[in-house]
Every structure is written in C-alpha cells, then in structure tokens.
Short mmCIF file of C-alpha atoms and ligand atoms in Angstrom, two decimals:
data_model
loop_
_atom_site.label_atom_id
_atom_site.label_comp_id
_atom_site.label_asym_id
_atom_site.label_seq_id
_atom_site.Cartn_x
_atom_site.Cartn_y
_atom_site.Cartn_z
CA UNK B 997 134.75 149.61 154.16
CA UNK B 998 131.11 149.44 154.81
CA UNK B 999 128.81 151.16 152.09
CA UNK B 1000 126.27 153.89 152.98
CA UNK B 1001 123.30 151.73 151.75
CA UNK B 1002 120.32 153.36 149.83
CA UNK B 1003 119.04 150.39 148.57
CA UNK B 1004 115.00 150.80 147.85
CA UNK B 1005 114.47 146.68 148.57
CA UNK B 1006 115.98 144.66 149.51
CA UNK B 1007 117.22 147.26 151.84
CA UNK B 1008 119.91 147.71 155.18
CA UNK B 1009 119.30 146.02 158.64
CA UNK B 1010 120.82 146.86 161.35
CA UNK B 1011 124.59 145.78 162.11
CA UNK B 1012 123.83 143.53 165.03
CA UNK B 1013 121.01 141.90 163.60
CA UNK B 1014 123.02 140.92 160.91
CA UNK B 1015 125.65 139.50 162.95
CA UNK B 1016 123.07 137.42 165.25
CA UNK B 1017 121.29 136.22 162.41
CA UNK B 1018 124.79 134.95 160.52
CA UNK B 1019 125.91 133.44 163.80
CA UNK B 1020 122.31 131.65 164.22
CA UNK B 1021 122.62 130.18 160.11
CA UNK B 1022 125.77 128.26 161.65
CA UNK B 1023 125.01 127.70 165.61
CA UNK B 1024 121.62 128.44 166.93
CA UNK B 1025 122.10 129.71 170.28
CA UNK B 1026 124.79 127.03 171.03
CA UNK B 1027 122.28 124.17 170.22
CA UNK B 1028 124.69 122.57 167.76
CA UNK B 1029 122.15 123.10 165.06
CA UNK B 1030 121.72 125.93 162.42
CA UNK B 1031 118.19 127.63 162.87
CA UNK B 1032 117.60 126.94 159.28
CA UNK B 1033 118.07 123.08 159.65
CA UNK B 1034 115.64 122.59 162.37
CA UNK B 1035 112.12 121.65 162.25
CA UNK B 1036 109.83 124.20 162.24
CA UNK B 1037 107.79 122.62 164.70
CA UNK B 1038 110.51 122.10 167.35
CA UNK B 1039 109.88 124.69 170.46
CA UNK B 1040 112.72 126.63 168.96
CA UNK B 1041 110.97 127.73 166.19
CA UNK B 1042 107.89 127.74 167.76
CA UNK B 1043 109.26 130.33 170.20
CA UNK B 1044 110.71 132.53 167.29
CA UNK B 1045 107.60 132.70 165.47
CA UNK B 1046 105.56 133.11 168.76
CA UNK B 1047 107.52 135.83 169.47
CA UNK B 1048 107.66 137.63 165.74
CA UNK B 1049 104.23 137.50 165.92
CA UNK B 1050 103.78 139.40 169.30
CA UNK B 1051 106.14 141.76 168.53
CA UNK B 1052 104.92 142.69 165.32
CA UNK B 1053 101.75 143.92 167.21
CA UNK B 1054 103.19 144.93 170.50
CA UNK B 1055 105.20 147.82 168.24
CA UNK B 1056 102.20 149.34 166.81
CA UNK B 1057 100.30 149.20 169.57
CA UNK B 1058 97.72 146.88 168.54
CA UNK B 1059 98.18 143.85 170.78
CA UNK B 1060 95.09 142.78 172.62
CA UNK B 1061 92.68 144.87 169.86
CA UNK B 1062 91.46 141.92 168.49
CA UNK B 1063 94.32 141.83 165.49
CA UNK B 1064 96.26 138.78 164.78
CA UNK B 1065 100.14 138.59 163.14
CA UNK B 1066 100.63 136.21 160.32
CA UNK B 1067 104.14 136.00 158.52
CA UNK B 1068 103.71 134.14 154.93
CA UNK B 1069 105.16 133.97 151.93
CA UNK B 1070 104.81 135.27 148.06
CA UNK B 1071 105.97 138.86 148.84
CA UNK B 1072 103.39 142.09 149.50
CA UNK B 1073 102.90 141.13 145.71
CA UNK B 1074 100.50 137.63 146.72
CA UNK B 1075 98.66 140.47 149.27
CA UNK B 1076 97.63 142.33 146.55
CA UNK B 1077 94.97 139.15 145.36
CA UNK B 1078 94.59 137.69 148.60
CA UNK B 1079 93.04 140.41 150.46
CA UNK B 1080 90.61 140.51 147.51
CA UNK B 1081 89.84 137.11 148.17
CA UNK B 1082 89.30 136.92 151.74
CA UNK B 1083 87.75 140.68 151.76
CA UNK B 1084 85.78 141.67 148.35
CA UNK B 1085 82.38 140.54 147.85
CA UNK B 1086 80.79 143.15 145.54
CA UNK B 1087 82.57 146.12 145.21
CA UNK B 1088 86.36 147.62 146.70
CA UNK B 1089 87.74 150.94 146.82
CA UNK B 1090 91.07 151.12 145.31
CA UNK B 1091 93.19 155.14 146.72
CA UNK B 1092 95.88 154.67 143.47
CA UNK B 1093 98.69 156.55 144.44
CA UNK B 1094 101.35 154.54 142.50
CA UNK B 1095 102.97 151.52 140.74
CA UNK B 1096 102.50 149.04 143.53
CA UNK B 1097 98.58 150.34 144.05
CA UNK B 1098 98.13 150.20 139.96
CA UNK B 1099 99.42 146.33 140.42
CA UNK B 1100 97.15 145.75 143.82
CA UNK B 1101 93.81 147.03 141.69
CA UNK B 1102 94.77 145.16 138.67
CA UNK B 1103 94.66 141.66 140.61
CA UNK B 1104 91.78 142.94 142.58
CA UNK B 1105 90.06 143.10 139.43
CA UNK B 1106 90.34 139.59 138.26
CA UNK B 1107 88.26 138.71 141.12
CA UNK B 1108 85.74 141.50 141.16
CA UNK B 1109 84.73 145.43 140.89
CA UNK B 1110 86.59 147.53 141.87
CA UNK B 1111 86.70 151.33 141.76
CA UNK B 1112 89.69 153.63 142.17
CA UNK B 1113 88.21 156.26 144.40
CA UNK B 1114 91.02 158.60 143.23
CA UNK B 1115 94.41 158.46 141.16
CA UNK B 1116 97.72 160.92 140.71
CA UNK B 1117 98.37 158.94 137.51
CA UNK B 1118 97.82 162.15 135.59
CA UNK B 1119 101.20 163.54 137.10
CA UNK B 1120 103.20 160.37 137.37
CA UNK B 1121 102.06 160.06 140.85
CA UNK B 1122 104.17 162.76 142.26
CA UNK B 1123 101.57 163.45 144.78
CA UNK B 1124 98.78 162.23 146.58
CA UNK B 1125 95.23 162.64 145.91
CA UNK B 1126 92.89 164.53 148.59
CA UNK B 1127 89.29 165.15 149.23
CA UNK B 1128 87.84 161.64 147.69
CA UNK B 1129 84.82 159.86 148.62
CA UNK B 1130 84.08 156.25 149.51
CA UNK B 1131 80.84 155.01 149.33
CA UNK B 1132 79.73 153.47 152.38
CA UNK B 1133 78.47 149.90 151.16
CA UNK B 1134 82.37 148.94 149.81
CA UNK B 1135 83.61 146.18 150.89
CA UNK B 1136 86.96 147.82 152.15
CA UNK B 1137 89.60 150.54 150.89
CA UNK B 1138 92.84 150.26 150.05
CA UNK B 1139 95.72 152.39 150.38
CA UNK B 1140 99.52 152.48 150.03
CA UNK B 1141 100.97 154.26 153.07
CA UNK B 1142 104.53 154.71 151.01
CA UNK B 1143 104.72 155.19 147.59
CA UNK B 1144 108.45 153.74 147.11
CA UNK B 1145 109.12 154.45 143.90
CA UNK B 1146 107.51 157.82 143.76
CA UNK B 1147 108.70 159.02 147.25
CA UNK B 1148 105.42 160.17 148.16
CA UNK B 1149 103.36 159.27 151.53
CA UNK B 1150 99.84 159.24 152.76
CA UNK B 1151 100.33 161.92 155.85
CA UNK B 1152 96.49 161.92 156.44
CA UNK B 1153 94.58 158.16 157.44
CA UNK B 1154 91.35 158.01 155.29
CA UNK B 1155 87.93 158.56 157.80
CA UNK B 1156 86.61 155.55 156.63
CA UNK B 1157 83.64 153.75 158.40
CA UNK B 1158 84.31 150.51 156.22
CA UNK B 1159 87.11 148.26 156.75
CA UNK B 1160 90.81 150.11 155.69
CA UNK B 1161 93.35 147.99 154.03
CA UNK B 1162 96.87 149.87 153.92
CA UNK B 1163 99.95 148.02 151.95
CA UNK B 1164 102.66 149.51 154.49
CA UNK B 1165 105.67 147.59 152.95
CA UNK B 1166 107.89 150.38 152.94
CA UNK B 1167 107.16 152.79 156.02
CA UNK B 1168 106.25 150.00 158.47
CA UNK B 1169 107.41 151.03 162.02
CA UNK B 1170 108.96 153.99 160.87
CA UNK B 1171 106.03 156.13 162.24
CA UNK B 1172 104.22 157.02 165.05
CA UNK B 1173 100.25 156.80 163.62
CA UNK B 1174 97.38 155.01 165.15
CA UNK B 1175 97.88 151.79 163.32
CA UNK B 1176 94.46 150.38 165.01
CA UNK B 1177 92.51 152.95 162.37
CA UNK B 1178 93.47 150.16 159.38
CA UNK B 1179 91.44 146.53 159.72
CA UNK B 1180 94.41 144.68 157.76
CA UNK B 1181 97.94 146.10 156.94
CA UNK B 1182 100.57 143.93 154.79
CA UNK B 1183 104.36 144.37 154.34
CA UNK B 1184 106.97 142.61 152.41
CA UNK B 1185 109.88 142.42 155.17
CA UNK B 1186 112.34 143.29 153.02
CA UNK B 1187 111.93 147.22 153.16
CA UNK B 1188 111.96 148.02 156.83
CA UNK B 1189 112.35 144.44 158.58
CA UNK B 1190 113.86 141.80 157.37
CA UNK B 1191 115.37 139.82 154.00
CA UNK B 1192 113.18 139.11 151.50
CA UNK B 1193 110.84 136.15 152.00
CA UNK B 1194 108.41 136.92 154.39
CA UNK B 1195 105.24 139.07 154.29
CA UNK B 1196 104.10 140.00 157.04
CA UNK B 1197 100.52 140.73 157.51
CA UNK B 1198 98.01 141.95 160.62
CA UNK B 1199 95.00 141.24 160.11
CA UNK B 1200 91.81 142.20 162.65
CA UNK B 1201 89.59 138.39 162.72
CA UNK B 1202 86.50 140.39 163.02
CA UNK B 1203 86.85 141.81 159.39
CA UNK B 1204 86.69 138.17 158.19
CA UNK B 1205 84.93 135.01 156.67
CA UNK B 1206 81.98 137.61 155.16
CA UNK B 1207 82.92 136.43 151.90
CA UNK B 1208 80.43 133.85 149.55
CA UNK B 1209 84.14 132.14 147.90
CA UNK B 1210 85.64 129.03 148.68
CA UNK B 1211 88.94 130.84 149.47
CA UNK B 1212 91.42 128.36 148.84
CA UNK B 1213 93.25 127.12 151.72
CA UNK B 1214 96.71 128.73 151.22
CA UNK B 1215 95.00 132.37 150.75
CA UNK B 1216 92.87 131.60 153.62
CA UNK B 1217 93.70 134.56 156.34
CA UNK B 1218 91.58 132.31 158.79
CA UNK B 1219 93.17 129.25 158.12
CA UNK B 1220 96.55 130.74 158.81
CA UNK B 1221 95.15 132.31 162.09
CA UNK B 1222 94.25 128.90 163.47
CA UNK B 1223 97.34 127.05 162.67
CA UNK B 1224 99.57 129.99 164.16
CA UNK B 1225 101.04 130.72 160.90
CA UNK B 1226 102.26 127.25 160.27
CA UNK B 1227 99.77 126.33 157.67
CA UNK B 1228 102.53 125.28 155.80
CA UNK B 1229 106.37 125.32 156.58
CA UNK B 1230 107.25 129.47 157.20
CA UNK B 1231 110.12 131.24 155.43
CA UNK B 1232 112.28 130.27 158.96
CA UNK B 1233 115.26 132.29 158.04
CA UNK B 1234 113.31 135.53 157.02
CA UNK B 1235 111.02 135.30 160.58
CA UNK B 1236 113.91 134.95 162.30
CA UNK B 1237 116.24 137.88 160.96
CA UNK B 1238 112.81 139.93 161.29
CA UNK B 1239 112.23 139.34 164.75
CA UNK B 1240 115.40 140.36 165.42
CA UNK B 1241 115.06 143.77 163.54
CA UNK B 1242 112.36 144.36 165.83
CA UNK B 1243 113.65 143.35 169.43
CA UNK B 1244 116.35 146.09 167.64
CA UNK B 1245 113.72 148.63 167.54
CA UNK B 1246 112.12 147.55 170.71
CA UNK B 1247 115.43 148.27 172.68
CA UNK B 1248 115.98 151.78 170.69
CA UNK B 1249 112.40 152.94 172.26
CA UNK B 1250 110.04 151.54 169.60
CA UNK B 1251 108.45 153.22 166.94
CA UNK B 1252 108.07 156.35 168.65
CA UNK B 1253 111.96 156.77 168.88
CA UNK B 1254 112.72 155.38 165.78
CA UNK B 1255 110.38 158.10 164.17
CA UNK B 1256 112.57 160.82 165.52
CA UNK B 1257 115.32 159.67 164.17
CA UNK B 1258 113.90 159.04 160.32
CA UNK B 1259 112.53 162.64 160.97
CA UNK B 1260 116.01 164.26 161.00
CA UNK B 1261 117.13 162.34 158.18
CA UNK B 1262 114.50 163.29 155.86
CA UNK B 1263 114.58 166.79 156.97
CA UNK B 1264 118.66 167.18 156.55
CA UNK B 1265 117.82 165.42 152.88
CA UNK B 1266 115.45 167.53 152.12
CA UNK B 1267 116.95 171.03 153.09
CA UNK B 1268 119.68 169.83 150.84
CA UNK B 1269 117.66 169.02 148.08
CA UNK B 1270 115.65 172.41 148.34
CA UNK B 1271 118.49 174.81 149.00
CA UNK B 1272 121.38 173.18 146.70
CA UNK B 1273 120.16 174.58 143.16
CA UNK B 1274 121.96 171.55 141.21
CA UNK B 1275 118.58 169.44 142.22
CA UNK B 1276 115.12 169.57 142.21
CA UNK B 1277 113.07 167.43 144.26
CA UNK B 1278 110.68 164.42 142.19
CA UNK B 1279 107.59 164.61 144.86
CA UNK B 1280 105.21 167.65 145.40
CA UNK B 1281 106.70 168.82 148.74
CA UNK B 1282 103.61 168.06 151.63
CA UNK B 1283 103.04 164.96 150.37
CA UNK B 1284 107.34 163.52 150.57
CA UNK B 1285 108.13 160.34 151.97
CA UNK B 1286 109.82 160.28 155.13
CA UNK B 1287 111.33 156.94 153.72
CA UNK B 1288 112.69 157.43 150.38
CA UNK B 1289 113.52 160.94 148.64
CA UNK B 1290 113.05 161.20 144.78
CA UNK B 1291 115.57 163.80 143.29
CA UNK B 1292 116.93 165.11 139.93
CA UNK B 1293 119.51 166.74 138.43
CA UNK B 1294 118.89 169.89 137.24
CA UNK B 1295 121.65 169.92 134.87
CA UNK B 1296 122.13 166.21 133.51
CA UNK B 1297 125.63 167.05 132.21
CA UNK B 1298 126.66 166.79 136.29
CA UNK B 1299 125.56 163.41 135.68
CA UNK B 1300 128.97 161.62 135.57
CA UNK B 1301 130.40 163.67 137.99
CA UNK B 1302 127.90 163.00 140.92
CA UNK B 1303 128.02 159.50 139.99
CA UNK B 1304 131.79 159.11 140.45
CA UNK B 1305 131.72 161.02 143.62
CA UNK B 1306 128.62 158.85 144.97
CA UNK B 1307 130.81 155.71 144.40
CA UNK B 1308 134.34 157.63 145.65
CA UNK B 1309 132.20 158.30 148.89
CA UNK B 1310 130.69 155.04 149.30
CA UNK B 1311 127.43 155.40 148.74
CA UNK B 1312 125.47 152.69 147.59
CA UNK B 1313 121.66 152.14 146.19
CA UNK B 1314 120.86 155.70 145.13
CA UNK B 1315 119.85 154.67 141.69
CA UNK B 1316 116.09 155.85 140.61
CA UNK B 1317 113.49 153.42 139.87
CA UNK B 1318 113.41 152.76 136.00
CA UNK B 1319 109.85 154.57 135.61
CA UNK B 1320 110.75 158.16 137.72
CA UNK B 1321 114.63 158.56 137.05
CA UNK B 1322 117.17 160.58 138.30
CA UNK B 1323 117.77 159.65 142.20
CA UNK B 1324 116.33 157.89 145.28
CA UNK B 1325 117.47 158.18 148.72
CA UNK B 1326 115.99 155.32 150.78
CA UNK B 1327 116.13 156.12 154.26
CA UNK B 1328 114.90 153.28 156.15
CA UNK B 1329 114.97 152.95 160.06
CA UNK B 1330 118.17 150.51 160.18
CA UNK B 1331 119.94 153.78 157.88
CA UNK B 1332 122.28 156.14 160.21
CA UNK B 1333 122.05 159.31 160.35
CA UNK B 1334 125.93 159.42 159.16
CA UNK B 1335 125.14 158.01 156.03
CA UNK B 1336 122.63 161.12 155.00
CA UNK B 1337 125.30 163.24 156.24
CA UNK B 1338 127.40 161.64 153.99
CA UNK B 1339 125.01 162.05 150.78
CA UNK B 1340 124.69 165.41 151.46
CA UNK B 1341 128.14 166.05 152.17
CA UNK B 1342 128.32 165.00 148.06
CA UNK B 1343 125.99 167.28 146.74
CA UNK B 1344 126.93 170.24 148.27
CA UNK B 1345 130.85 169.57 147.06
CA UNK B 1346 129.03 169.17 143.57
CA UNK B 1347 127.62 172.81 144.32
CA UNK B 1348 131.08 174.30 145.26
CA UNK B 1349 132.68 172.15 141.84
CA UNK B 1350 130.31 173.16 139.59
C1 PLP X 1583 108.31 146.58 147.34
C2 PLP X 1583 106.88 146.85 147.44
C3 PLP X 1583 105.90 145.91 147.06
C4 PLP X 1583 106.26 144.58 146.43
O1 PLP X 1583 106.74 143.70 147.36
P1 PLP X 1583 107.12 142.20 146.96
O2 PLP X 1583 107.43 141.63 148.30
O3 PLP X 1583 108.29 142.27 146.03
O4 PLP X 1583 105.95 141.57 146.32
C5 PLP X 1583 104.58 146.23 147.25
N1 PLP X 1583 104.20 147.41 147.77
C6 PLP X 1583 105.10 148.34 148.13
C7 PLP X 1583 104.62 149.63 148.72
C8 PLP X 1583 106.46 148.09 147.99
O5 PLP X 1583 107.36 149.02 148.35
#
C-alpha cells in the first residue's frame, strides 16, 4: 500500500513524475541511454536544463523581468554564504524567524556585518516578527518565506526599497504572491520540487557584481549565468525529476491552482487541530504555514496510542523536528487532499477513544 507521506524533506512528488523519472534512469525517451549516463552537454540535457530553467520562472511569473534560473548544487545550506558573497558589501539585514535563518546569519557573518532586523527567538520562533525597520543603505534583506520546522510563514512581503533575498525552500510554488517583489529567491528542491541535490536559485542580474571580493568562481552567481548553469557538471538526475514536478504543476493550472488546493488542506488540518481538544496547535495562529502544521498533544499519555494508529493508518513522516516536538504535518503541493483526510480521520477517532 502506498503511505500517506508527511515527510518535512526530503518530501512526496507526484505519482507520475516518479514513474517518468524511474523510466528515464533506465531508457531516456527510447534513446537506448539512461538520462543519468549521458553527457551533460549532449542536446538532451541541454534541452532539460533549458527547459527547468524557463519553467522555473515562467511559474512565478517572472520570465522576461530581467531574472535568470540557475540550478546548483550544495543544498539551500551553500545559499546561505553565497548570497553573502555575491551580495554583502558593508552591512545585511538578517528577518530571523527560525533555525534555517539563525544558520543563514551565522555564515553571513563570517563574511561581514550583519544585523538581525528582528527575531521570534524569545518564543522558540512560534511566530513571526512585525513592524521592523531596515535601514535604507543595507546591502539586501533576508527572509525565510517558510519556517519548516516551526510551521510558521511570512504572510506579509517586507516594503523594502533595497534588494530582498527570500530562502523559499519549503513554500516554493505553493502560493500565489508577486514573486518579482524579491531580487534573489533560493530553494533546496527537495521540499516542493524535486530529490535532493539541486538548489535552485533566481536570481535578478541587475542586483549583481556591486561587490569589492574576488568571489570565487564556483559561488560566482554571474559566472553561472553565463555558462547556462553548466559551470560545472549539474546534479542531472535532480534537474530532471524537477522539471518534471513542474510541467506537473504547469498542467494542474500553475501556481495559482495549486494554491487552492494547499489552501483546503491546511484549513481541514487546522479546524481539526483547533476544534479536537486532544491537541493544541505549535504556531501562533495568523502567522501558520500553509505547508507544514506544528501540533501537540495535550495529554502525552495518548502518545502511544496516536502513534500506533498513525502507523495502522498509513501515515508516514509526521514526526516533529527534534528542537519543537510533538507533530508536523507537511503538506506539500504533490500531498492529496486524501491523505489530510486521512490524518484527520485519526485524530478525531483518538477524540471518540479517549
Ligand atoms: C530544508 C531547508 C533548508 C536546508 O536545505 P539543504 O538543502 O538541506 O541545505 C534551508 N532552508 C529552509 C527553509 C529549509 O526548509
């Protein structure tokens, strides 16, 4: 039986792009060759990149805006000091709104000053900070668009009239916003697009080469621009499967559609979580991810009990990260609907058990 899959990353893709992208590992489109024993520079590659690349744009509506598409490697995790290096010159503002923001400032730092223009560490991030300033001479700000671990997510786009730097790796193209407010978004595929292995990154060319560094070539944004991202040989395998995830979205109606879709997820999770009185939701309720929901127990001796159900019902992933506890629902846009029915189907039999 297939699993309901939770997983917070590496998280579910959709059926058929799983099925295409097993087929091309043995026959690439009947070519007699596997599409990860091919040159990178043969025009089927090429073509798969080329076409990542325009679709990763076309979806947010930000081809022809003067943004370019890059998919490298090292994981949103290399993002965190490489926009620093191709971006901070004297000073950065740093929105800290969780564990992956704490890690992007703390990298930014070994390069230069930075200043974190607000912070929810003082109640384990369960909500996101409002009303800060940014001084107009930064060099850019920073922000986390999806708090993964936390479940919380940045509903408002900072008014900023310096260049906005968003790490989107776990809500990309799960909502309609205007993505052509940010200068350079990054995402790790492996939340909402693809397997691990690829990051992929958009990048507006005007907000670059301002900085004094000799940026070295592999963390050069403009370097991997001009060679198409091919500086060096791409994750093939991890493009690939993410192109496909989005032609999948493309044919469902885009992000638009998709959006409508995550919304009555999170709202059938969340009316659960709110009405059944065995939990108690982790985030402070305006600011909850439409992604992943943070939950407790609010009697731990249920513990078992929900646990063995979870597993009886086939439902996978639902684990909370180490540093939050208790649960997370990850409700990315390959996710059915049918497997939050299912969840909740669980917790309101613990509520008639208990
Ligand atoms: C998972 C995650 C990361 C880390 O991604 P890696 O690809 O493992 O480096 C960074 N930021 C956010 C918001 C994430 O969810």
């Amino acid at each position: 039986m297939k699993k309901h899959n939770f997983s917070a990353g590496p998280s579910i893709l959709p059926p058929e792009v799983l099925l295409k992208a097993s087929q091309a590992i043995v026959d690439y489109n009947n070519s007699g060759l596997s599409i990860i024993e091919i040159s990178h520079r043969s025009k089927d590659f090429v073509d798969v990149m080329e076409n990542a690349r325009a679709l990763a744009l076309e979806l947010l509506g930000l081809e022809g805006k003067g943004y370019k598409a890059l998919f490298l490697q090292g994981g949103a995790s290399t993002q965190f000091l490489m926009v620093a290096m191709n971006l901070l010159e004297k000073r950065a503002g740093y929105l800290n709104t969780g564990a992956w923001s704490t890690k992007a400032i703390k990298e930014a730092k070994k390069l230069d000053d930075i200043y974190e223009v607000a912070s929810s560490a003082d109640a384990n991030f369960n909500y996101i900070p409002k009303g800060f300033d940014v001084p107009s001479d930064y060099d850019y700000l920073h922000c986390t668009s999806n708090n993964t671990i936390f479940g919380t997510q940045l509903k408002q786009i900072p008014q900023v009239d310096i260049p906005l730097v968003c790490d989107m790796s776990s809500d990309i193209y799960s909502r309609n916003i205007d993505y052509s407010k940010f200068d350079l978004i990054y995402a790790g595929a492996q939340k909402n697009m693809g397997p691990a292995g690829t990051t992929l990154v958009i990048v507006k060319e005007d907000i670059l080469g301002k900085v004094s560094r000799d940026i070295p070539s592999i963390m050069d944004y403009k370097l991997h621009i001009k060679s198409g991202s091919m500086l060096n040989t791409p994750p093939v395998f991890a493009v690939y499967t993410s192109m496909l995830t989005l032609e999948w979205l493309k044919a469902k109606g885009g992000v638009a559609a998709i959006e409508k879709e995550n919304e009555k997820k999170a709202s059938l999770m969340y009316s659960e979580i709110d009405l059944n009185p065995l939990f108690k939701g982790f985030a402070a309720k305006e600011d909850r991810s439409m992604m992943n929901a943070t939950f407790n127990l609010t009697n731990d001796n249920l513990k078992e009990t929900f646990e063995t159900m979870l597993v009886e019902a086939g439902i996978s992933g639902v684990n909370g990260h180490r540093s939050v506890g208790g649960y997370r629902a990850s409700m990315y846009n390959a996710l059915p609907l049918e497997s939050v029915k299912a969840l909740v189907e669980v917790m309101s039999e613990l509520e008639s058990k208990a």
